[in-house]
PDB file of N, CA and C in Angstrom:
ATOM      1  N   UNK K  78     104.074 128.659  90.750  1.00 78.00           N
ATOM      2  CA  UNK K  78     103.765 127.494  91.541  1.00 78.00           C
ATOM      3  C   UNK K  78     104.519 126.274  91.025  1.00 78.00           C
ATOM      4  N   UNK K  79     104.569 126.441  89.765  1.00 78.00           N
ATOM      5  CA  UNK K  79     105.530 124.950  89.165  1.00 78.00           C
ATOM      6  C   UNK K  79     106.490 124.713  89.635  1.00 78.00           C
ATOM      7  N   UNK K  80     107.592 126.080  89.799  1.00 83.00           N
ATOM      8  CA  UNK K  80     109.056 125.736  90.027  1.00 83.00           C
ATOM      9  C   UNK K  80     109.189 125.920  91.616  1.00 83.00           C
ATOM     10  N   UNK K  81     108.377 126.557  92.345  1.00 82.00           N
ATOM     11  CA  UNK K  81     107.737 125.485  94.000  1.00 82.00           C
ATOM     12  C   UNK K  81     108.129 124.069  93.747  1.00 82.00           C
ATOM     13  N   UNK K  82     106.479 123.838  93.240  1.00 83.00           N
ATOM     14  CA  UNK K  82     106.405 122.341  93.123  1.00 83.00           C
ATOM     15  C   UNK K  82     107.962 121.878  93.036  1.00 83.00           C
ATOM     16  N   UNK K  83     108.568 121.976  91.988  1.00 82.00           N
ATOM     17  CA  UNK K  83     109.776 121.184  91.562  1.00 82.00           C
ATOM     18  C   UNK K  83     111.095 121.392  92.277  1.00 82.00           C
ATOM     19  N   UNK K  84     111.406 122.555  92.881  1.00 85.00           N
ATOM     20  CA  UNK K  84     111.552 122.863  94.190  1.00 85.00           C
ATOM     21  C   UNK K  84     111.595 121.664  94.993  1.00 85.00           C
ATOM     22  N   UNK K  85     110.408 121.475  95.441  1.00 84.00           N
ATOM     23  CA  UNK K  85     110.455 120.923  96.874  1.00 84.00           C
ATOM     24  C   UNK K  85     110.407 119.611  96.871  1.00 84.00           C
ATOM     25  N   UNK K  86     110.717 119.013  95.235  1.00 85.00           N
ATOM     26  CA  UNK K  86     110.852 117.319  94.822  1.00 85.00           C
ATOM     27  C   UNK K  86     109.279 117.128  94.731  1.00 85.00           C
ATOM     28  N   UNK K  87     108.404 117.424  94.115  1.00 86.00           N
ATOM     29  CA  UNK K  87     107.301 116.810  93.881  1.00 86.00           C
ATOM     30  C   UNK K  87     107.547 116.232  92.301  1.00 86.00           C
ATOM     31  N   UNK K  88     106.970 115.362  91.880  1.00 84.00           N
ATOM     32  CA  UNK K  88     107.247 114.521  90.728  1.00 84.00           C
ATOM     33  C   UNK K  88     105.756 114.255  89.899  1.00 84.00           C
ATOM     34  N   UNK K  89     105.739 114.341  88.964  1.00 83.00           N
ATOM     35  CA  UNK K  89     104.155 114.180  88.393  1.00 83.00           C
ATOM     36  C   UNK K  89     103.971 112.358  87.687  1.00 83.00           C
ATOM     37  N   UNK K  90     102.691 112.727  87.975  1.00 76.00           N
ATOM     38  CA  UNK K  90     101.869 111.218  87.840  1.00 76.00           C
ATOM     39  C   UNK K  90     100.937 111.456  86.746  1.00 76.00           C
ATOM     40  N   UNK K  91     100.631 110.741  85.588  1.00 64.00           N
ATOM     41  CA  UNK K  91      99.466 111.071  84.652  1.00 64.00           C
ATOM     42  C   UNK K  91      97.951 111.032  85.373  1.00 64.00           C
ATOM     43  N   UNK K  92      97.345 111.875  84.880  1.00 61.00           N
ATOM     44  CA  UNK K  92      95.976 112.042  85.604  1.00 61.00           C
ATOM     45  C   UNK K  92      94.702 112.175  85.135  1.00 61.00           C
ATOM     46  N   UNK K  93      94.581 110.835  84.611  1.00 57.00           N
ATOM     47  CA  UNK K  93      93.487 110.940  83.249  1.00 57.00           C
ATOM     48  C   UNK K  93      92.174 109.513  83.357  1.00 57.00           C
ATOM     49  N   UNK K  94      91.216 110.672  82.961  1.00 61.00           N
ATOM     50  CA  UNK K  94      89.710 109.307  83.434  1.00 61.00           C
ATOM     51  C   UNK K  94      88.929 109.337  81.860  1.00 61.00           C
ATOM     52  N   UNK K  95      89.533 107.998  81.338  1.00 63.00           N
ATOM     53  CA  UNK K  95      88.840 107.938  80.420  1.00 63.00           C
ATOM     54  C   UNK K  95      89.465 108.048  79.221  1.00 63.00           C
ATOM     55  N   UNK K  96      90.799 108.530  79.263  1.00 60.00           N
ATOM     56  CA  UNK K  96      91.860 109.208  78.457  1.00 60.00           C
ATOM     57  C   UNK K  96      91.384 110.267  78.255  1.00 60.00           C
ATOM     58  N   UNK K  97      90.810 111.045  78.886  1.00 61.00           N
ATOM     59  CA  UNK K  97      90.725 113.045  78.904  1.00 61.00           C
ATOM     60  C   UNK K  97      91.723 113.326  80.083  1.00 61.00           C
ATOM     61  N   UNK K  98      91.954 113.971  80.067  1.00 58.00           N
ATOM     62  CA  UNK K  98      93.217 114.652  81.123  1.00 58.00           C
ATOM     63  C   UNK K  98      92.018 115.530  82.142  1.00 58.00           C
ATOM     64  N   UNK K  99      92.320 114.960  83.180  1.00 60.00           N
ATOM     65  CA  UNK K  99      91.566 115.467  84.297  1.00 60.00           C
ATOM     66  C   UNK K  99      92.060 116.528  85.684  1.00 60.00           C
ATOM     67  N   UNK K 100      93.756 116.388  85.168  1.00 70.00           N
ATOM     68  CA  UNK K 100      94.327 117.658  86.183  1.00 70.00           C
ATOM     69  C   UNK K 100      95.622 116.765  85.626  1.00 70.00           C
ATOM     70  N   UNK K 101      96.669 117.490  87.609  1.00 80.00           N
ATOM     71  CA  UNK K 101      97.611 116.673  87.351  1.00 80.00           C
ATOM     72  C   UNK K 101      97.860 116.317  88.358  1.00 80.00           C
ATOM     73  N   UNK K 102      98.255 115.003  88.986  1.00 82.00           N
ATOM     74  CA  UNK K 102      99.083 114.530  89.998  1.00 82.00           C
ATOM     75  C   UNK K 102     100.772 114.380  90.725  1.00 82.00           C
ATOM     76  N   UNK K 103     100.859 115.266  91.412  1.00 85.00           N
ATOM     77  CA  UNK K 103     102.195 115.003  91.893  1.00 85.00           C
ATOM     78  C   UNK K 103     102.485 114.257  93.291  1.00 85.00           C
ATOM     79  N   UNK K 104     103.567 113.907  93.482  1.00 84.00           N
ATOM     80  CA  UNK K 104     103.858 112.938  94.714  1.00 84.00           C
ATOM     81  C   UNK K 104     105.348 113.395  94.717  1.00 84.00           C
ATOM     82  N   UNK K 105     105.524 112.968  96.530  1.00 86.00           N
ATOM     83  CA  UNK K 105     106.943 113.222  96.314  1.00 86.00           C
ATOM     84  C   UNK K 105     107.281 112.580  98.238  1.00 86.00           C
ATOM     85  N   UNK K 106     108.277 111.703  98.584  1.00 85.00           N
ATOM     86  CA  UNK K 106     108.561 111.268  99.189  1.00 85.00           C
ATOM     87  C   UNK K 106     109.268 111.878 100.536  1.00 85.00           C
ATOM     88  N   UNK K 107     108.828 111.828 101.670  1.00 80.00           N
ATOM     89  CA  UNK K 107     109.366 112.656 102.747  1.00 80.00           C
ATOM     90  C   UNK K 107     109.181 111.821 104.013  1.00 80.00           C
ATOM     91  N   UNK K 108     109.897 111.597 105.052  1.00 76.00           N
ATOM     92  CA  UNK K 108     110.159 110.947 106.202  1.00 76.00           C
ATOM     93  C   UNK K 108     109.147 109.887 106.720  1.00 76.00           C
ATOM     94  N   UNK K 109     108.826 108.204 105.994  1.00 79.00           N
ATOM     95  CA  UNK K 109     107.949 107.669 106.309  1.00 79.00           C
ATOM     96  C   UNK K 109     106.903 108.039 106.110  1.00 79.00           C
ATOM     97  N   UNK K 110     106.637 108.765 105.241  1.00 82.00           N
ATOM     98  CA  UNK K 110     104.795 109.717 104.378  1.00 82.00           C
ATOM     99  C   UNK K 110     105.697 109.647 102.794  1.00 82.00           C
ATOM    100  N   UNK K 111     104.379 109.640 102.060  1.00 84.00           N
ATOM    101  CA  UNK K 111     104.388 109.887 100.749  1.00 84.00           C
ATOM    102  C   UNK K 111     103.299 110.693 100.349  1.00 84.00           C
ATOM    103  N   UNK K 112     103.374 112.012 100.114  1.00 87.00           N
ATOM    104  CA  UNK K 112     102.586 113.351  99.747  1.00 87.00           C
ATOM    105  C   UNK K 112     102.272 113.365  98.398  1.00 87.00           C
ATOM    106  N   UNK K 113     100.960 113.368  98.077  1.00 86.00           N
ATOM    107  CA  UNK K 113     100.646 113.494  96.908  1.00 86.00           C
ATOM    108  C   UNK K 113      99.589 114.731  96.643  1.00 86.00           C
ATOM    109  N   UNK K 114      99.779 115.789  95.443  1.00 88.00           N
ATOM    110  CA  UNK K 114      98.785 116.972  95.632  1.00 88.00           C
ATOM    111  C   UNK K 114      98.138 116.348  94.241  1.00 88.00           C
ATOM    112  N   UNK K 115      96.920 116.948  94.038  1.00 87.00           N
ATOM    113  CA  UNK K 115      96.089 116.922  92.507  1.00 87.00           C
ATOM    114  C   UNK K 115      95.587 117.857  92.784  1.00 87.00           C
ATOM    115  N   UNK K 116      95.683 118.285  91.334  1.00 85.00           N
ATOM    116  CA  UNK K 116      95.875 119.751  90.916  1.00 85.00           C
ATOM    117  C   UNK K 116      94.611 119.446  89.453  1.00 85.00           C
ATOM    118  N   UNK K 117      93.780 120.352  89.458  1.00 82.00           N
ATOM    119  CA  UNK K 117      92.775 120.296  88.977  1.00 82.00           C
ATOM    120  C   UNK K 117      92.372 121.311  88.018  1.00 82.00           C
ATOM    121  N   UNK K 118      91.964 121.309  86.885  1.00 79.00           N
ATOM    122  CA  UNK K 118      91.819 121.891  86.092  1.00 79.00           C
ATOM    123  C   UNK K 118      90.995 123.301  86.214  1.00 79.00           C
ATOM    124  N   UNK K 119      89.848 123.366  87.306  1.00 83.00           N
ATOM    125  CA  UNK K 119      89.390 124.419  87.906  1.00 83.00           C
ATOM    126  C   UNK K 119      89.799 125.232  89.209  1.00 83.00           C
ATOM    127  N   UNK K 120      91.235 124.738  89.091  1.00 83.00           N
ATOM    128  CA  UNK K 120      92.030 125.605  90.253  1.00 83.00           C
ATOM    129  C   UNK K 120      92.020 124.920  91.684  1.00 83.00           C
ATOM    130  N   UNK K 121      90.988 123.988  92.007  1.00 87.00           N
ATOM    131  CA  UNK K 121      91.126 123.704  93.511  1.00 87.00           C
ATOM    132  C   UNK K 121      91.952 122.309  93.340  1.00 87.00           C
ATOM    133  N   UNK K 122      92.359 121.884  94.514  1.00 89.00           N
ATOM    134  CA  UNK K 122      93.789 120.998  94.484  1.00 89.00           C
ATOM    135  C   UNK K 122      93.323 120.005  96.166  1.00 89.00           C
ATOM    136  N   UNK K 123      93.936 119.081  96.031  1.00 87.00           N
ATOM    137  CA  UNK K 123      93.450 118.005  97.534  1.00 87.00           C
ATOM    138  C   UNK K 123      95.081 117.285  97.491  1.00 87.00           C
ATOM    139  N   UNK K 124      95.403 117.684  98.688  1.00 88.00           N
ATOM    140  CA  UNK K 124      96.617 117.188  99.410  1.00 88.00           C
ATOM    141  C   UNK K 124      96.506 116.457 100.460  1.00 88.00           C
ATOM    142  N   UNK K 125      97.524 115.057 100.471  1.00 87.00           N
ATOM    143  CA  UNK K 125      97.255 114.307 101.418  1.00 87.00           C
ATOM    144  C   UNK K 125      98.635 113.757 101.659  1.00 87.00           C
ATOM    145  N   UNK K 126      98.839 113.384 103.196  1.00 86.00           N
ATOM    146  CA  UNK K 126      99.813 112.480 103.283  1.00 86.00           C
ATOM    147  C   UNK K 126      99.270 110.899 103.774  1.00 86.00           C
ATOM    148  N   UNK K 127      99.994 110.417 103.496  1.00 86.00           N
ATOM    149  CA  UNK K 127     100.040 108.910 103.644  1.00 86.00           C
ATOM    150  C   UNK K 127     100.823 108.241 103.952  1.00 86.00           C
ATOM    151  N   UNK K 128     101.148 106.945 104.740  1.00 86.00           N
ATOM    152  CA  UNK K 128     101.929 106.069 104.942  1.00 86.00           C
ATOM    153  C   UNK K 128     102.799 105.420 104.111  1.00 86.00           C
ATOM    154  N   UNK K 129     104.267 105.618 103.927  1.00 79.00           N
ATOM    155  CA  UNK K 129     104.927 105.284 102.874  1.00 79.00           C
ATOM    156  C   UNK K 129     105.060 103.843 102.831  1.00 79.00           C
ATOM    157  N   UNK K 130     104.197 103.159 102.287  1.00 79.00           N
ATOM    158  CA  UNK K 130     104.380 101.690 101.759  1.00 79.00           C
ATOM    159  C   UNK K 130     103.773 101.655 100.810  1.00 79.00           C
ATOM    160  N   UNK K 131     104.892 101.494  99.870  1.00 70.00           N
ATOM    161  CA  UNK K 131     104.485 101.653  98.316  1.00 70.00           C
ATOM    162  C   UNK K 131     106.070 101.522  97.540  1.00 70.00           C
ATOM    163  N   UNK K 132     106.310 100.856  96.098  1.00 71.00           N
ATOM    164  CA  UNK K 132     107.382 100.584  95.660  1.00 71.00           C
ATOM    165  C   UNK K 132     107.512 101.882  94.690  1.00 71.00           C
ATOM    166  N   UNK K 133     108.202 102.147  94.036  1.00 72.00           N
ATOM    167  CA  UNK K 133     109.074 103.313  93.434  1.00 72.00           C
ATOM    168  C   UNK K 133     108.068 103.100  91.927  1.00 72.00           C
ATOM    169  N   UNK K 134     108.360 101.385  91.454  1.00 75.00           N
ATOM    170  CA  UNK K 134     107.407 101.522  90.183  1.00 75.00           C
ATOM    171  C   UNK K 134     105.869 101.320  90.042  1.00 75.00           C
ATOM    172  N   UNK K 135     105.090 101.784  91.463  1.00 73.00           N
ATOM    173  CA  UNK K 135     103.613 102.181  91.560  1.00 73.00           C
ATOM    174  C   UNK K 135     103.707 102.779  92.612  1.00 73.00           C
ATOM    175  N   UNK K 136     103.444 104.230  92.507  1.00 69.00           N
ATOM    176  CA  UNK K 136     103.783 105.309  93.439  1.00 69.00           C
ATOM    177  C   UNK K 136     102.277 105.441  94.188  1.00 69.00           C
ATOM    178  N   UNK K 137     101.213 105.262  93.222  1.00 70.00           N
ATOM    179  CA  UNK K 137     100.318 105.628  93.516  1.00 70.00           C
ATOM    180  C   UNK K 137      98.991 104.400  94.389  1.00 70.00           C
ATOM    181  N   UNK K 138     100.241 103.567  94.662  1.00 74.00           N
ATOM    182  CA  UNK K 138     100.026 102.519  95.982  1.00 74.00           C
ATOM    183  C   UNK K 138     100.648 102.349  97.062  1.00 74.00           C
ATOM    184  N   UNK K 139      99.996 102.689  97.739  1.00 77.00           N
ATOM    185  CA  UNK K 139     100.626 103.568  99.083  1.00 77.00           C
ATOM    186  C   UNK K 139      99.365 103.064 100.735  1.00 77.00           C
ATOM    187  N   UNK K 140      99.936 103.571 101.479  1.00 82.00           N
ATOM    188  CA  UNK K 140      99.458 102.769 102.932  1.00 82.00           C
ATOM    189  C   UNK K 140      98.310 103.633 103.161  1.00 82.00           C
ATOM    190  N   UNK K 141      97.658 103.870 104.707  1.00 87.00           N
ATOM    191  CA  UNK K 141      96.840 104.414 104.804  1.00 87.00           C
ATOM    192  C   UNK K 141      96.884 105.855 104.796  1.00 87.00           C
ATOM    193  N   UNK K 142      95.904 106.565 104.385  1.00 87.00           N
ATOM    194  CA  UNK K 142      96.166 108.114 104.639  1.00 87.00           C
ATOM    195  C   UNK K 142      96.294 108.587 106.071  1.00 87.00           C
ATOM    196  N   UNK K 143      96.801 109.289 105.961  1.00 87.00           N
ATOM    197  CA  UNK K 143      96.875 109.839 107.840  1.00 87.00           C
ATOM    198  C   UNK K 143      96.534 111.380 107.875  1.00 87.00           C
ATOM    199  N   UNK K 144      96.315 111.978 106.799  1.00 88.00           N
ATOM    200  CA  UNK K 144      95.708 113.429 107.404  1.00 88.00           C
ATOM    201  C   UNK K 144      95.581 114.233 105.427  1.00 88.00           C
ATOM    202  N   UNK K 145      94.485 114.692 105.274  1.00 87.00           N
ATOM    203  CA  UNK K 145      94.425 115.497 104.181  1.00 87.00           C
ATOM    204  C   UNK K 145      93.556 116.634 103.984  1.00 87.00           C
ATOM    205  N   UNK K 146      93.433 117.387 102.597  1.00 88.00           N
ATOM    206  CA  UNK K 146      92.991 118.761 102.690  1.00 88.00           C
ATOM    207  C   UNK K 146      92.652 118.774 101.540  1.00 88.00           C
ATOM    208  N   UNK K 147      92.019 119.626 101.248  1.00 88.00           N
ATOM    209  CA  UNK K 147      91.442 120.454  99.925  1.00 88.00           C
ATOM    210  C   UNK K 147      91.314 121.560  99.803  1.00 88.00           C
ATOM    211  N   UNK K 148      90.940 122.240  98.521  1.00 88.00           N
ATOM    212  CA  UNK K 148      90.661 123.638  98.606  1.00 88.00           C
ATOM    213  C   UNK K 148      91.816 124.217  97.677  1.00 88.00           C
ATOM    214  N   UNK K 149      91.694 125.784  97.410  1.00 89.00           N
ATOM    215  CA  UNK K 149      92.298 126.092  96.748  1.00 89.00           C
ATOM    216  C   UNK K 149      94.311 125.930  96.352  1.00 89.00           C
ATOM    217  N   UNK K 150      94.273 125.239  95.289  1.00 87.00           N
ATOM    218  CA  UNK K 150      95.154 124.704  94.939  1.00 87.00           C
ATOM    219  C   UNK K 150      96.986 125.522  95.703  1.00 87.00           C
ATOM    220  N   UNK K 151      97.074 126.722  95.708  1.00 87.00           N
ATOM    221  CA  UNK K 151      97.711 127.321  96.537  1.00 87.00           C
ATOM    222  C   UNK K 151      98.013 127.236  98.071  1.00 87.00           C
ATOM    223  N   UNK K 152      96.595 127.493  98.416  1.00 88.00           N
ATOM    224  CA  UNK K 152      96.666 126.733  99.913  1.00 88.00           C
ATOM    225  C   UNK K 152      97.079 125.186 100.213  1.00 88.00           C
ATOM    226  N   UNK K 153      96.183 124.483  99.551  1.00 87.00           N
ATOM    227  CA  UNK K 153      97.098 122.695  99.636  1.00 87.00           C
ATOM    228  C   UNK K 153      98.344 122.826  99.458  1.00 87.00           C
ATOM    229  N   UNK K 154      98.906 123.632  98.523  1.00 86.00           N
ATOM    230  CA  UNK K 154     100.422 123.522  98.359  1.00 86.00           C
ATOM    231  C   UNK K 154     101.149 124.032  99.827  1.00 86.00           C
ATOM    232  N   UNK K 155     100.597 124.923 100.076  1.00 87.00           N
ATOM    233  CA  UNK K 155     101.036 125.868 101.991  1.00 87.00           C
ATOM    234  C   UNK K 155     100.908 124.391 102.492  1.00 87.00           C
ATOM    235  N   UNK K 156      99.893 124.187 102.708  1.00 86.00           N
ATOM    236  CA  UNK K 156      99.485 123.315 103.906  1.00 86.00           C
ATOM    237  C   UNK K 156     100.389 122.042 103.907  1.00 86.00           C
ATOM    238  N   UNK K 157     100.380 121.463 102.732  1.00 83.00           N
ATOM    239  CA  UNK K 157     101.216 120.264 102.612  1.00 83.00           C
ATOM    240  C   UNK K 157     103.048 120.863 102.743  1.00 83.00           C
ATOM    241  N   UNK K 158     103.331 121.524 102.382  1.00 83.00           N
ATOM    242  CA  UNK K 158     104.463 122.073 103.246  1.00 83.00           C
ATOM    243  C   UNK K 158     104.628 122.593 104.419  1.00 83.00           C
ATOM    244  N   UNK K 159     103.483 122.755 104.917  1.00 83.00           N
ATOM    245  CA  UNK K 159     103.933 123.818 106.274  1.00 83.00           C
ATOM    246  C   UNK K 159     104.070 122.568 107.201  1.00 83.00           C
ATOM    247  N   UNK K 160     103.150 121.175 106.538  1.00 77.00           N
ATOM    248  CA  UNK K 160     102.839 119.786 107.594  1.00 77.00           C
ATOM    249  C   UNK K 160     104.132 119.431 107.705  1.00 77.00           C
ATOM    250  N   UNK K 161     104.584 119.183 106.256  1.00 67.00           N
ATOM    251  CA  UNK K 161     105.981 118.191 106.176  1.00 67.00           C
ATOM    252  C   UNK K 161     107.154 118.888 106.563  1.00 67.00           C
ATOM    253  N   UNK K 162     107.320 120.214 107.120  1.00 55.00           N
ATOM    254  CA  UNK K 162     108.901 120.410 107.227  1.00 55.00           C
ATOM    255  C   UNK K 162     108.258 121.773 108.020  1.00 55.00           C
ATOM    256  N   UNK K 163     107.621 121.442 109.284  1.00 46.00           N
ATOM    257  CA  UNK K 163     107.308 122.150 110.247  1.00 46.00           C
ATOM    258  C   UNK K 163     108.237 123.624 110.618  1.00 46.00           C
ATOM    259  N   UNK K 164     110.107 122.669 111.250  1.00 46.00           N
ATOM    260  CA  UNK K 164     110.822 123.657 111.507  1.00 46.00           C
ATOM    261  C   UNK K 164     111.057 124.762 110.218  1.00 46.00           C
ATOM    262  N   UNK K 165     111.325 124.480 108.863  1.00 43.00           N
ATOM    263  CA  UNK K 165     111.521 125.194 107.474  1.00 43.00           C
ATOM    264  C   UNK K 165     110.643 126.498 107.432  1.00 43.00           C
ATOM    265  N   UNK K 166     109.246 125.787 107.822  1.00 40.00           N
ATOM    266  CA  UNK K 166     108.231 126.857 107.570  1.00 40.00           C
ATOM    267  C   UNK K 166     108.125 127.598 108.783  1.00 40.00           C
ATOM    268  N   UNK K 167     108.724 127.640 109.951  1.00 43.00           N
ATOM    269  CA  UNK K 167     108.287 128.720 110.928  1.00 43.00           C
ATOM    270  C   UNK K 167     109.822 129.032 111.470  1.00 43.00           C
ATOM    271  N   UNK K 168     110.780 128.701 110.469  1.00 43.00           N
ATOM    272  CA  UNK K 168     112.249 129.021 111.045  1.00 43.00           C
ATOM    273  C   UNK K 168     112.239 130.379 110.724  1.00 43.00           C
ATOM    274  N   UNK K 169     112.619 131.241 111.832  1.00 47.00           N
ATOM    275  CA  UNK K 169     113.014 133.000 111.411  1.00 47.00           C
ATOM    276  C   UNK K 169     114.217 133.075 112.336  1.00 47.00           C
ATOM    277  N   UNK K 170     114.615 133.654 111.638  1.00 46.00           N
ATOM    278  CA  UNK K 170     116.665 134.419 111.901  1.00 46.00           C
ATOM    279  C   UNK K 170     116.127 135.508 112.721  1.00 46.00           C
ATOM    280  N   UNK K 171     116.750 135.536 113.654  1.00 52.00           N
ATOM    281  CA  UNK K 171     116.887 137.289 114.583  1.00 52.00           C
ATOM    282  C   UNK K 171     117.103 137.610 114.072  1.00 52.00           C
ATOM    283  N   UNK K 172     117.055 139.260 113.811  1.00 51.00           N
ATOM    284  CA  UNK K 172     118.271 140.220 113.532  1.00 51.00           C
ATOM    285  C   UNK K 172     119.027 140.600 113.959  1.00 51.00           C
ATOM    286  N   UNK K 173     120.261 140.595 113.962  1.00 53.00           N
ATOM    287  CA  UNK K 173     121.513 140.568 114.463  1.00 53.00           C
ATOM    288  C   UNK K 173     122.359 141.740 114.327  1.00 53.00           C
ATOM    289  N   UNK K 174     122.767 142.785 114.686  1.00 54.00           N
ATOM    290  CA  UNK K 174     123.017 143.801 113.840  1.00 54.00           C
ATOM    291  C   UNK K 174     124.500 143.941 114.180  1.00 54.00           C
ATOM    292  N   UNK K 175     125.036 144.983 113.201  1.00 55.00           N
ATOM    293  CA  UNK K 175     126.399 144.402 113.232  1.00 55.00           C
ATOM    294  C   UNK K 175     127.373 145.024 114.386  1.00 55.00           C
ATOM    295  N   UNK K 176     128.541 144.458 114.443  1.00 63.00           N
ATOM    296  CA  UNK K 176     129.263 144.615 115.309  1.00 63.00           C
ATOM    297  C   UNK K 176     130.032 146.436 115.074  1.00 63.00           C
ATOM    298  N   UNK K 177     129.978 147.054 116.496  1.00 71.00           N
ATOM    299  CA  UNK K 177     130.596 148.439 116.037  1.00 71.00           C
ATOM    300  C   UNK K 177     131.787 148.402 115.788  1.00 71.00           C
ATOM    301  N   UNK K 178     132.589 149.110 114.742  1.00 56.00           N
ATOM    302  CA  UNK K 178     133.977 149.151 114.474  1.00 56.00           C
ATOM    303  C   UNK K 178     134.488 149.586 113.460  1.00 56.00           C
TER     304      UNK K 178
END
């Protein structure tokens, strides 16, 4: 799942209440939305997109949310990709078979 994550430009955020480490936060920037997953120490994970207004050096100020999810940390990762790059995730190639000769 990491090299997904890093893959698909997600970037990590420290994620700590209290100074105990409470999971981890990633974000990562895509067409007027800014996607952020947290990833949680007991496996379940909450993905959301949001309105990209927010500067580069506070990522984690950002516009209104416009659609999010929870649940097992795998699935948020599906879901928040399948949202952001619609054609990617349901693009399939014919098969084409080859030419006789």
């Amino acid at each position: 799942m990491g090299r997904r994550l890093h893959a698909e430009g997600f970037q990590p955020l420290p994620d700590a209440d209290d100074g105990t480490l409470s999971g981890t936060r990633l974000w990562r920037v895509r067409a007027a939305y800014v996607e952020y997953l947290a990833l949680r120490l007991h496996g379940l994970a909450h993905a959301v997109h949001a309105e990209a207004r927010f500067d580069y050096h506070h990522p984690t100020e950002r516009g209104r949310i416009v659609e999010h999810r929870s649940g097992y940390a795998v699935n948020a990762l599906d879901w928040l990709l399948s949202t952001s790059n619609p054609h990617a995730s349901s693009w399939r190639r014919p098969y084409v078979a080859a030419p006789p000769g």
